Coordinates of C-alpha atoms in Angstrom, one line a residue:
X1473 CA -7.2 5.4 61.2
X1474 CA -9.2 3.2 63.8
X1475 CA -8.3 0.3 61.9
X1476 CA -4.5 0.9 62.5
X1477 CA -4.9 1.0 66.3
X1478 CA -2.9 -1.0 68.1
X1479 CA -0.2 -2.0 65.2
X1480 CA 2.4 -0.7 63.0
X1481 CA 1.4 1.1 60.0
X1482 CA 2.7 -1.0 56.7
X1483 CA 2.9 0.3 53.4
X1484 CA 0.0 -1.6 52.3
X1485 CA -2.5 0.5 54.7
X1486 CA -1.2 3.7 52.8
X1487 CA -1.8 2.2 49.8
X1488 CA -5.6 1.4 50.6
X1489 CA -5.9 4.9 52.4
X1490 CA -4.7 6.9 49.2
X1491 CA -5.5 4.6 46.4
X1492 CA -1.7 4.9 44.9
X1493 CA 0.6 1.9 44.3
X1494 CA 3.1 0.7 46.1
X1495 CA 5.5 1.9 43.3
X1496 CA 4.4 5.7 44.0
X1497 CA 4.2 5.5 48.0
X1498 CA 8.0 4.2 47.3
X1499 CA 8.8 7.1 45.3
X1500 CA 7.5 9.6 47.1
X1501 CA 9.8 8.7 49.9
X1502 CA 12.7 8.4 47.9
X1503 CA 12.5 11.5 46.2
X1504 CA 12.3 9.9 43.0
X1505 CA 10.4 11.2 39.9
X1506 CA 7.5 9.8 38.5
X1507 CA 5.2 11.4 40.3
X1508 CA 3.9 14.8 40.3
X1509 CA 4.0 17.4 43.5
X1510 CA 1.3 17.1 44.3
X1511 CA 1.0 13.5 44.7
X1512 CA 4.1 13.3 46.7
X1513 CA 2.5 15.9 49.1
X1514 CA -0.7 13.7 49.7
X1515 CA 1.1 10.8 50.1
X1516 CA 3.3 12.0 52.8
X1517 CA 0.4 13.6 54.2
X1518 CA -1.6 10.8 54.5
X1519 CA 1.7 8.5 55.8
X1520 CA 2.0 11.3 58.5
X1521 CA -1.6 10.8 59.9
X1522 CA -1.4 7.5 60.0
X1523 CA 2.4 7.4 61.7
X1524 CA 3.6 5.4 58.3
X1525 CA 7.8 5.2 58.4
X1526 CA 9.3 3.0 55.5
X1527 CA 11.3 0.4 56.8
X1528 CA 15.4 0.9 55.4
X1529 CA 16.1 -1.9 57.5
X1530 CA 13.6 -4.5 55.9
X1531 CA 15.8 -7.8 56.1
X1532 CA 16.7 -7.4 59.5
X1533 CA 13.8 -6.6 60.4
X1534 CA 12.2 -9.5 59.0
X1535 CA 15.1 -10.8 61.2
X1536 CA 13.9 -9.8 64.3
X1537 CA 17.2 -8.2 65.3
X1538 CA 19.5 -5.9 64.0
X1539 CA 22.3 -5.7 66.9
X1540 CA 22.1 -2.0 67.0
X1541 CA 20.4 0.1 70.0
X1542 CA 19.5 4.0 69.2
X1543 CA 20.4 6.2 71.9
X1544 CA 18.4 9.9 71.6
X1545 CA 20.0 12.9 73.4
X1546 CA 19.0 16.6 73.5
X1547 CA 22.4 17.8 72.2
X1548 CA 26.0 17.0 72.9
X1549 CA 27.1 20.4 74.2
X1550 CA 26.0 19.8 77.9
X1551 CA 29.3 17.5 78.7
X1552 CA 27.3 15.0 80.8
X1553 CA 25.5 14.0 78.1
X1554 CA 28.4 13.0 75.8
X1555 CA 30.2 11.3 78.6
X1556 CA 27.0 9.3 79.6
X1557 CA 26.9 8.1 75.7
X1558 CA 30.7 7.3 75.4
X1559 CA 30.0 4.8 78.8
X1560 CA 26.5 3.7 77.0
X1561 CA 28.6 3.0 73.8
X1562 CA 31.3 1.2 76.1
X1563 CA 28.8 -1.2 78.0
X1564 CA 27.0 -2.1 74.8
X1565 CA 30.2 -2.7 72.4
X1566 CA 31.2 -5.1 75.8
X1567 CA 27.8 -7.1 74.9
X1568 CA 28.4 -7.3 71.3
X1569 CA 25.7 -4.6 70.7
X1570 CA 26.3 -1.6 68.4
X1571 CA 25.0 2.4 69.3
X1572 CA 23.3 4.8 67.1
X1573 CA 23.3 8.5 68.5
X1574 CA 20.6 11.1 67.7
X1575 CA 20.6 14.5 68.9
X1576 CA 17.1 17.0 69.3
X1577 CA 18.3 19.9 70.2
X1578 CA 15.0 19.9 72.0
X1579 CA 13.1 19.5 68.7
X1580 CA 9.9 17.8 68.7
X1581 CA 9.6 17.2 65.2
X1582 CA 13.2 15.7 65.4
X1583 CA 12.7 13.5 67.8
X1584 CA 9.6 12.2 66.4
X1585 CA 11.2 11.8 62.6
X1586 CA 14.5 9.5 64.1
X1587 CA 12.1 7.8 66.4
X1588 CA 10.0 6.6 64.0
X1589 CA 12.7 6.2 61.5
X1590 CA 14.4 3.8 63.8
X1591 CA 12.1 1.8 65.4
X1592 CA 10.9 0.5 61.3
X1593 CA 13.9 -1.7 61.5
X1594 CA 17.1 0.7 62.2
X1595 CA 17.2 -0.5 66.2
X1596 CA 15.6 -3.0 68.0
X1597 CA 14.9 -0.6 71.0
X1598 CA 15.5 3.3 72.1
X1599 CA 16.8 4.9 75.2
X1600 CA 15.5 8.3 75.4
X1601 CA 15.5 11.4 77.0
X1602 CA 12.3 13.0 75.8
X1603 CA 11.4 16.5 74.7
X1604 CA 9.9 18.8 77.3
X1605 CA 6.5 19.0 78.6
X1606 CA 5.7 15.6 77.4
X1607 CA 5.0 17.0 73.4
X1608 CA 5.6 13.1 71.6
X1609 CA 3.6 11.3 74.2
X1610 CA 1.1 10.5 71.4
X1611 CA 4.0 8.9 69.7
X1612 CA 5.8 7.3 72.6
X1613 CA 1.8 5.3 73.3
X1614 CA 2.3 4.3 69.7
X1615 CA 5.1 2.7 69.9
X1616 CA 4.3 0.6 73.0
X1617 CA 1.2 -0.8 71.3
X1618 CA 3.4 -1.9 68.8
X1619 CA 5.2 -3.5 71.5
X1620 CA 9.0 -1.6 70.6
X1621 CA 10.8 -1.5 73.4
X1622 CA 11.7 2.2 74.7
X1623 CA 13.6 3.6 77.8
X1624 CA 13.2 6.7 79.2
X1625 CA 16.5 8.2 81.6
X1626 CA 16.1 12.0 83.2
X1627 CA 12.1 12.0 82.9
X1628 CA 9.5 9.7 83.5
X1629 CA 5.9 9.3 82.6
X1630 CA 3.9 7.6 85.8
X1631 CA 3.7 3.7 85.4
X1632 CA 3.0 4.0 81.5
X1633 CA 7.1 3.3 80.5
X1634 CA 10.3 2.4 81.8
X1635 CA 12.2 5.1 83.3
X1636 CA 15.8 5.5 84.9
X1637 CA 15.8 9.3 86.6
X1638 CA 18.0 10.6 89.2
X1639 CA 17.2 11.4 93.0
X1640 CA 18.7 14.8 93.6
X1641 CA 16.8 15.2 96.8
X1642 CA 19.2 14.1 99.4
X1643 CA 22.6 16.0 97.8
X1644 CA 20.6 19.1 97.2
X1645 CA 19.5 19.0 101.1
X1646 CA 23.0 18.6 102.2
X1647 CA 23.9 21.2 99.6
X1648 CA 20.9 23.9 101.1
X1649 CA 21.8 22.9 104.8
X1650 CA 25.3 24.2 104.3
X1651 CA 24.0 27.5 102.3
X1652 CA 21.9 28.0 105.3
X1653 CA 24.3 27.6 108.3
X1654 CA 27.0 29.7 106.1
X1655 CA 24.6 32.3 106.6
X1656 CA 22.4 32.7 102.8
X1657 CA 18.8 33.6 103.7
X1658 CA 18.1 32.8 99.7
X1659 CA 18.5 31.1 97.0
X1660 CA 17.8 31.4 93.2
X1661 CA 17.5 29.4 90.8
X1662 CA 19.1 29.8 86.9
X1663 CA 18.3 26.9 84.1
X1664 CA 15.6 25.4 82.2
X1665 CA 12.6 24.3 84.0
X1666 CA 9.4 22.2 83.0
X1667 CA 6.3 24.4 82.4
X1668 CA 5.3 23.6 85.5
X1669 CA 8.2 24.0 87.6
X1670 CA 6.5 23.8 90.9
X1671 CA 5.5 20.3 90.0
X1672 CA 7.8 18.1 88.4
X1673 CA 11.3 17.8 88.1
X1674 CA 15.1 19.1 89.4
X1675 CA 13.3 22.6 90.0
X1676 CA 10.2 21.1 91.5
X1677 CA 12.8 19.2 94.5
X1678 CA 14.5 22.4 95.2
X1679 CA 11.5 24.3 96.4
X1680 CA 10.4 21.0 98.7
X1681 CA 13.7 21.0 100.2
X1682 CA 14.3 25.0 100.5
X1683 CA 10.4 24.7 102.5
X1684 CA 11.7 22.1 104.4
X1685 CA 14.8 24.0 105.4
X1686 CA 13.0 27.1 106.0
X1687 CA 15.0 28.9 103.7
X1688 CA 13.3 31.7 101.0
X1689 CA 13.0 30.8 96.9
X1690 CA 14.6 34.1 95.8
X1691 CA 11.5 33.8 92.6
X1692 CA 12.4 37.3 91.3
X1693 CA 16.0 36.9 91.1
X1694 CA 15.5 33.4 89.6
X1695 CA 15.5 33.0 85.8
X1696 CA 13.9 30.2 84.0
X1697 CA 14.0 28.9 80.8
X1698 CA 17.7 29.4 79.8
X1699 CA 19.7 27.0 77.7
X1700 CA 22.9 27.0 79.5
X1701 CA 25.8 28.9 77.5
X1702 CA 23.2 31.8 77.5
X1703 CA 22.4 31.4 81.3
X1704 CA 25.7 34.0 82.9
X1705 CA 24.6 36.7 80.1
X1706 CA 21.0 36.7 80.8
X1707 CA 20.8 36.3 84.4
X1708 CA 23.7 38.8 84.8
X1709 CA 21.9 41.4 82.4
X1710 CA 18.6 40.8 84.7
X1711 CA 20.0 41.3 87.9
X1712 CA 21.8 44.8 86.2
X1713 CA 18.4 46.0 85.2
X1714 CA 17.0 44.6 88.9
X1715 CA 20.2 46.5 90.5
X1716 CA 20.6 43.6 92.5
X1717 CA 21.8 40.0 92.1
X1718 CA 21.3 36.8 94.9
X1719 CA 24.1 35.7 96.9
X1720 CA 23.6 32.2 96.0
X1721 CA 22.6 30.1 92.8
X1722 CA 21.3 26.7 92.1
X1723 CA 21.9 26.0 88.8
X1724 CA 20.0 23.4 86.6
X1725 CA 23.9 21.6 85.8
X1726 CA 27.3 22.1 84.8
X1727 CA 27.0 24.1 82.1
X1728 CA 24.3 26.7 83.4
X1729 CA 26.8 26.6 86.1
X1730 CA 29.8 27.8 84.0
X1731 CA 28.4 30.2 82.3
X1732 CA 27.5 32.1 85.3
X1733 CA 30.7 31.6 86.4
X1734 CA 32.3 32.8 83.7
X1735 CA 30.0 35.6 83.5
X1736 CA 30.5 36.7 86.9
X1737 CA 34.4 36.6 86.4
X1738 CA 34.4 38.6 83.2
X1739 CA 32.5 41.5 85.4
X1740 CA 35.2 41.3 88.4
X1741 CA 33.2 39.0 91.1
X1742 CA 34.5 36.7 92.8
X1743 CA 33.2 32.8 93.4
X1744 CA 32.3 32.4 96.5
X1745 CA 32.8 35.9 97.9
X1746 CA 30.1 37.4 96.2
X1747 CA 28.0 34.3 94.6
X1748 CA 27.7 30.6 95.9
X1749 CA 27.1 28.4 93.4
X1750 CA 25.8 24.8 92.6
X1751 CA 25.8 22.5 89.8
X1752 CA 25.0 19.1 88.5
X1753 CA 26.5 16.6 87.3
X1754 CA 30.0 16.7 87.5
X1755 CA 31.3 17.1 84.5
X1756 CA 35.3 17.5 84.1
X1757 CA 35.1 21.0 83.6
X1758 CA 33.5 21.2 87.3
X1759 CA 36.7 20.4 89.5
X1760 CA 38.8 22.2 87.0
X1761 CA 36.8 25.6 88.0
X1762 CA 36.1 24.6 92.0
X1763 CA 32.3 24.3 91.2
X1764 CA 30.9 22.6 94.1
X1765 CA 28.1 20.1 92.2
X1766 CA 26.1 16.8 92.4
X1767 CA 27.7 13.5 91.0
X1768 CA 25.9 10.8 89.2
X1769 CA 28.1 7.7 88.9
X1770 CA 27.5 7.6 85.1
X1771 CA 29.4 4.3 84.6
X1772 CA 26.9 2.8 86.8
X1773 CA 23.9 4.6 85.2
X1774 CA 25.1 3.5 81.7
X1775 CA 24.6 0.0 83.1
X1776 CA 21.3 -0.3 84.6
X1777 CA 19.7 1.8 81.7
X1778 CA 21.1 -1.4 79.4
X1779 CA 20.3 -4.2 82.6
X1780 CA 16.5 -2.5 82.2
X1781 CA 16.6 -2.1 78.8
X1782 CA 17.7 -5.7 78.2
X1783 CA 14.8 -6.8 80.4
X1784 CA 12.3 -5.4 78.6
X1785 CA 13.4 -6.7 75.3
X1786 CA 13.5 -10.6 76.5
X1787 CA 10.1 -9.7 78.5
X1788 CA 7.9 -7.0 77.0
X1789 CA 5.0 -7.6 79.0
X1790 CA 7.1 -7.7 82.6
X1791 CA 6.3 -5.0 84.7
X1792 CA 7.5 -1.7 84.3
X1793 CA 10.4 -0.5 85.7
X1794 CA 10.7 3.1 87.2
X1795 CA 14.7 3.7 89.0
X1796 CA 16.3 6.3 90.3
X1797 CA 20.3 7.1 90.3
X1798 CA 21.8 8.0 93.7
X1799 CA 23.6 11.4 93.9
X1800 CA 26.7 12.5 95.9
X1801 CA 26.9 16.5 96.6
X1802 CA 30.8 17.6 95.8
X1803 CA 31.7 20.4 98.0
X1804 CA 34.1 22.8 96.5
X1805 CA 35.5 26.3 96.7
X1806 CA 32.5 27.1 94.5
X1807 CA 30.2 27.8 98.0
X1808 CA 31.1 30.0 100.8
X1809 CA 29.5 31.7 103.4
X1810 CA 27.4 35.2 102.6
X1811 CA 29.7 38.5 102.1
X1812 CA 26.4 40.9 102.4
X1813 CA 27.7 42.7 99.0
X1814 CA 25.3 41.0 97.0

């Protein structure tokens, strides 16, 4: 496995590393017969320990092109994420460049399969937004020594790769300023989180600018770790058992968001009279409900992910690239000052 560092795996190193031909490393793949169980099962092994993908894409790839860029989102249920592809799909097809579309559903083993899947000769690079907590960065290092070009947007990994986030810092200020001089002395948080929340990401800039502000984390009335159709049902049944429930909410986006509001309607509350609450992202469904949020222009985000994106594919060895997306807070009827009935 030494031997293999610092290139791409070929067929020929599996056939060295397990003694079979070229003919039964094919058919194991395939799913063909000729070969027992058995075999198949230490061939695949052995292409797994090595990070060995068969190449479907062999001509092109001999190519050096294939006019096709792979695009890898968590899932499509969170809105933002299907309108960010459909303006990724537009500002490609614009430059003559096709999309692929893979979905996770925050799968490590998915992501890793259509990774390596399509950087053997499906796509000529990947735009990404990774797994949690950073579980394929073994992978992602693999890929860069083979010099495949990869873009990371939402998440970021220090100066290793190219990276397009967004700064929420700003909007969320504004959007805590108001909460405090409407009188909220708290304010929760509902959503998924990294595993260290305090440190990194959307969660991690709330608490800086709620310290900042002066204003308390409500930790106990938060709840972390929600995907977010389940977020109004489960935060809703903890505050029930709790007896209590905050009188304002930042919720990790749009979706979170909505559920909670939904929830809180289906149980006779009123939004804002007896729970402020924030989004992100401003998906359609956000002005159709009054939920006060934080825009990313993703028309404009589509297009430097593909300006950075492009770069690195004329220029792998230019520096790396590490951006952030303005935000804009949207005020709506979704926050209102404290009613004291919470």
């Amino acid at each position: 496995m030494d031997k293999l560092k610092g290139k791409r795996p070929t067929v020929g190193d599996l056939v060295k590393l397990t003694g079979f031909s070229q003919g039964a490393i094919s058919r194991a793949f395939n799913g063909r017969g000729g070969i027992s169980e058995a075999t198949r099962e230490k061939i695949l092994k052995a292409a797994g320990e090595i990070g060995y993908h068969p190449n479907p894409s062999a001509r092109n790839f001999k190519r050096g092109y294939t006019g096709r860029i792979g695009i890898i989102l968590p899932n499509l249920r969170n809105t933002n994420y299907s309108e960010l592809y459909e303006q990724l799909d537009l500002v490609m097809a614009d430059s003559g460049v096709a999309s692929s579309l893979a979905l996770t559903h925050a799968s490590v083993e998915r992501e890793a399969n259509t990774i390596l899947h399509w950087s053997a000769g499906e796509t000529d690079a990947l735009i990404v937004n990774p797994v949690p907590d950073k579980k394929n960065i073994d992978l992602y290092r693999k890929l860069k020594s083979w010099r495949y070009p990869l873009l990371f947007i939402y998440d970021n990994y220090a100066n290793e790769f190219d990276s397009l986030g967004v700064d929420y810092r700003l909007s969320l200020r504004q959007a805590m300023m108001y909460l405090r001089d409407v009188g909220h002395k708290k304010v929760a948080y509902v959503g998924t989180a990294a595993t260290a929340p305090k440190s990194v990401g959307k969660l991690a800039m709330l608490y800086k600018v709620l310290e900042e502000l002066g204003i308390e984390f409500d930790e106990e009335l938060s709840v972390l770790h929600v995907p977010g159709k389940e977020a109004g049902p489960r935060a809703f049944s903890k505050w029930r058992v709790m007896g209590r429930r905050p009188s304002a909410v930042v919720a990790f986006n749009d979706q979170t968001a909505a559920s909670i509001y939904s929830e809180a309607t289906s149980l006779g509350l009123k939004v804002p009279e007896d729970l402020s609450l924030l989004g992100s992202d401003d998906v359609d469904q956000a002005e159709a409900i009054g939920l006060s949020t934080i825009r990313i222009d993703r028309t404009e985000m589509a297009k430097t992910i593909y300006d950075m994106l492009q770069n690195r594919m004329k220029d792998f060895d230019s520096p790396i690239r590490i951006q952030q997306m303005r935000s804009e807070l949207i005020l709506r009827r979704s926050m209102g000052p404290v009613s004291g009935k919470s």
